[in-house]
Amino acid sequence: MTQDLWTAVDSYYTDLLVAQDSVLEAALVDSEAAGLPAINVAPNQGKLLMFIAQLMGARSILEVGTLGGYSTIWLARSLPADGKLVTLELSADNAAVARRNLDRAGFNGQVEIKVGPAIETLPMLAGDPRTPFDLVFIDADKVNTAAYFEWALKLTRPGSLIIVDNVVRKGAVIDGSSEDISVQGIRKFNDAVAANPRVTATAVQTVGSKGYDGLALVRVLA
Ligand code: SAH
Ligand code: DHB
Ligand code: MG
């Protein structure tokens, strides 16, 4: 019961229910052609992100880690016509791919990509008219996840949701002595969440075409 089966089941449900259209497919084709790694969320995960944003009535979304803009398109599709999304990306090359993918998806006016280390671009959002963000999706370098979470708390409001990708890492997250800096980064984030009375959180493990990993969902209380 491992990768081949997880991928087959993802294909079954994605083919049956997710109905990925040509714009999303083109985003992945062009990302691959540009040499980007295939570490985007899976189609069924992207649709889940869209649903969560829609169910919340999100009008303003922040993403940390754009890559080619695949998850960005799913999230942006949840927005009302006057909704806004800001996505942060270290690599100017990745951002250029994402810009083309987002423009083709019709989000040239609604989505801003800020290029640079997120630890430098997040402070620029303090006082931005698009704040407080209703939803934050953190999916960048795992070593800095705790720092991005602290910024997400500054840029949100009570009732906002912060979703963090890749919090299971094939189960490695439970190894406190791991020498993997990504694992240590996620554990530092987890400890910060657990110690923070301003939030309430859950985490779920996932398997699928992207392997064995998981999502944390953190609700801002105050
Ligand atoms: N959310 C995307 C996948 C993001 S992959 C999707 O699901 O489609 C992680 C991205 O984070 C990569 O593009 C990487 O360049 C970016 N990243 C890595 N370190 C970063 C940093 N310090 N600041 C901002 N982005 C960073
Ligand atoms: C990696 C990053 C991701 O955001 C992801 O979803 C999967 C893998 C990575 O850096 O390996
Ligand atoms: Mg991820």
mmCIF file with all atom_site columns, C-alpha atoms in Angstrom, residues 24-34 101 104:
data_model
loop_
_atom_site.group_PDB
_atom_site.id
_atom_site.type_symbol
_atom_site.label_atom_id
_atom_site.label_alt_id
_atom_site.label_comp_id
_atom_site.label_asym_id
_atom_site.label_entity_id
_atom_site.label_seq_id
_atom_site.pdbx_PDB_ins_code
_atom_site.Cartn_x
_atom_site.Cartn_y
_atom_site.Cartn_z
_atom_site.occupancy
_atom_site.B_iso_or_equiv
_atom_site.pdbx_formal_charge
_atom_site.auth_seq_id
_atom_site.auth_comp_id
_atom_site.auth_asym_id
_atom_site.auth_atom_id
_atom_site.pdbx_PDB_model_num
ATOM 1  C CA . LEU A 1 24  ? -4.379 24.580 -14.896 1.00 0.00 ? 24  LEU A CA 1
ATOM 2  C CA . GLU A 1 25  ? -2.911 21.933 -17.187 1.00 0.00 ? 25  GLU A CA 1
ATOM 3  C CA . ALA A 1 26  ? -1.026 24.588 -19.143 1.00 0.00 ? 26  ALA A CA 1
ATOM 4  C CA . ALA A 1 27  ? 0.362  25.994 -15.888 1.00 0.00 ? 27  ALA A CA 1
ATOM 5  C CA . LEU A 1 28  ? 1.898  22.604 -15.082 1.00 0.00 ? 28  LEU A CA 1
ATOM 6  C CA . VAL A 1 29  ? 3.123  22.008 -18.646 1.00 0.00 ? 29  VAL A CA 1
ATOM 7  C CA . ASP A 1 30  ? 4.830  25.405 -18.758 1.00 0.00 ? 30  ASP A CA 1
ATOM 8  C CA . SER A 1 31  ? 6.249  24.992 -15.246 1.00 0.00 ? 31  SER A CA 1
ATOM 9  C CA . GLU A 1 32  ? 7.818  21.690 -16.248 1.00 0.00 ? 32  GLU A CA 1
ATOM 10 C CA . ALA A 1 33  ? 9.102  23.141 -19.535 1.00 0.00 ? 33  ALA A CA 1
ATOM 11 C CA . ALA A 1 34  ? 10.787 25.917 -17.543 1.00 0.00 ? 34  ALA A CA 1
ATOM 12 C CA . ASN A 1 101 ? 0.440  31.257 -15.790 1.00 0.00 ? 101 ASN A CA 1
ATOM 13 C CA . ARG A 1 104 ? -3.389 33.225 -18.755 1.00 0.00 ? 104 ARG A CA 1
#
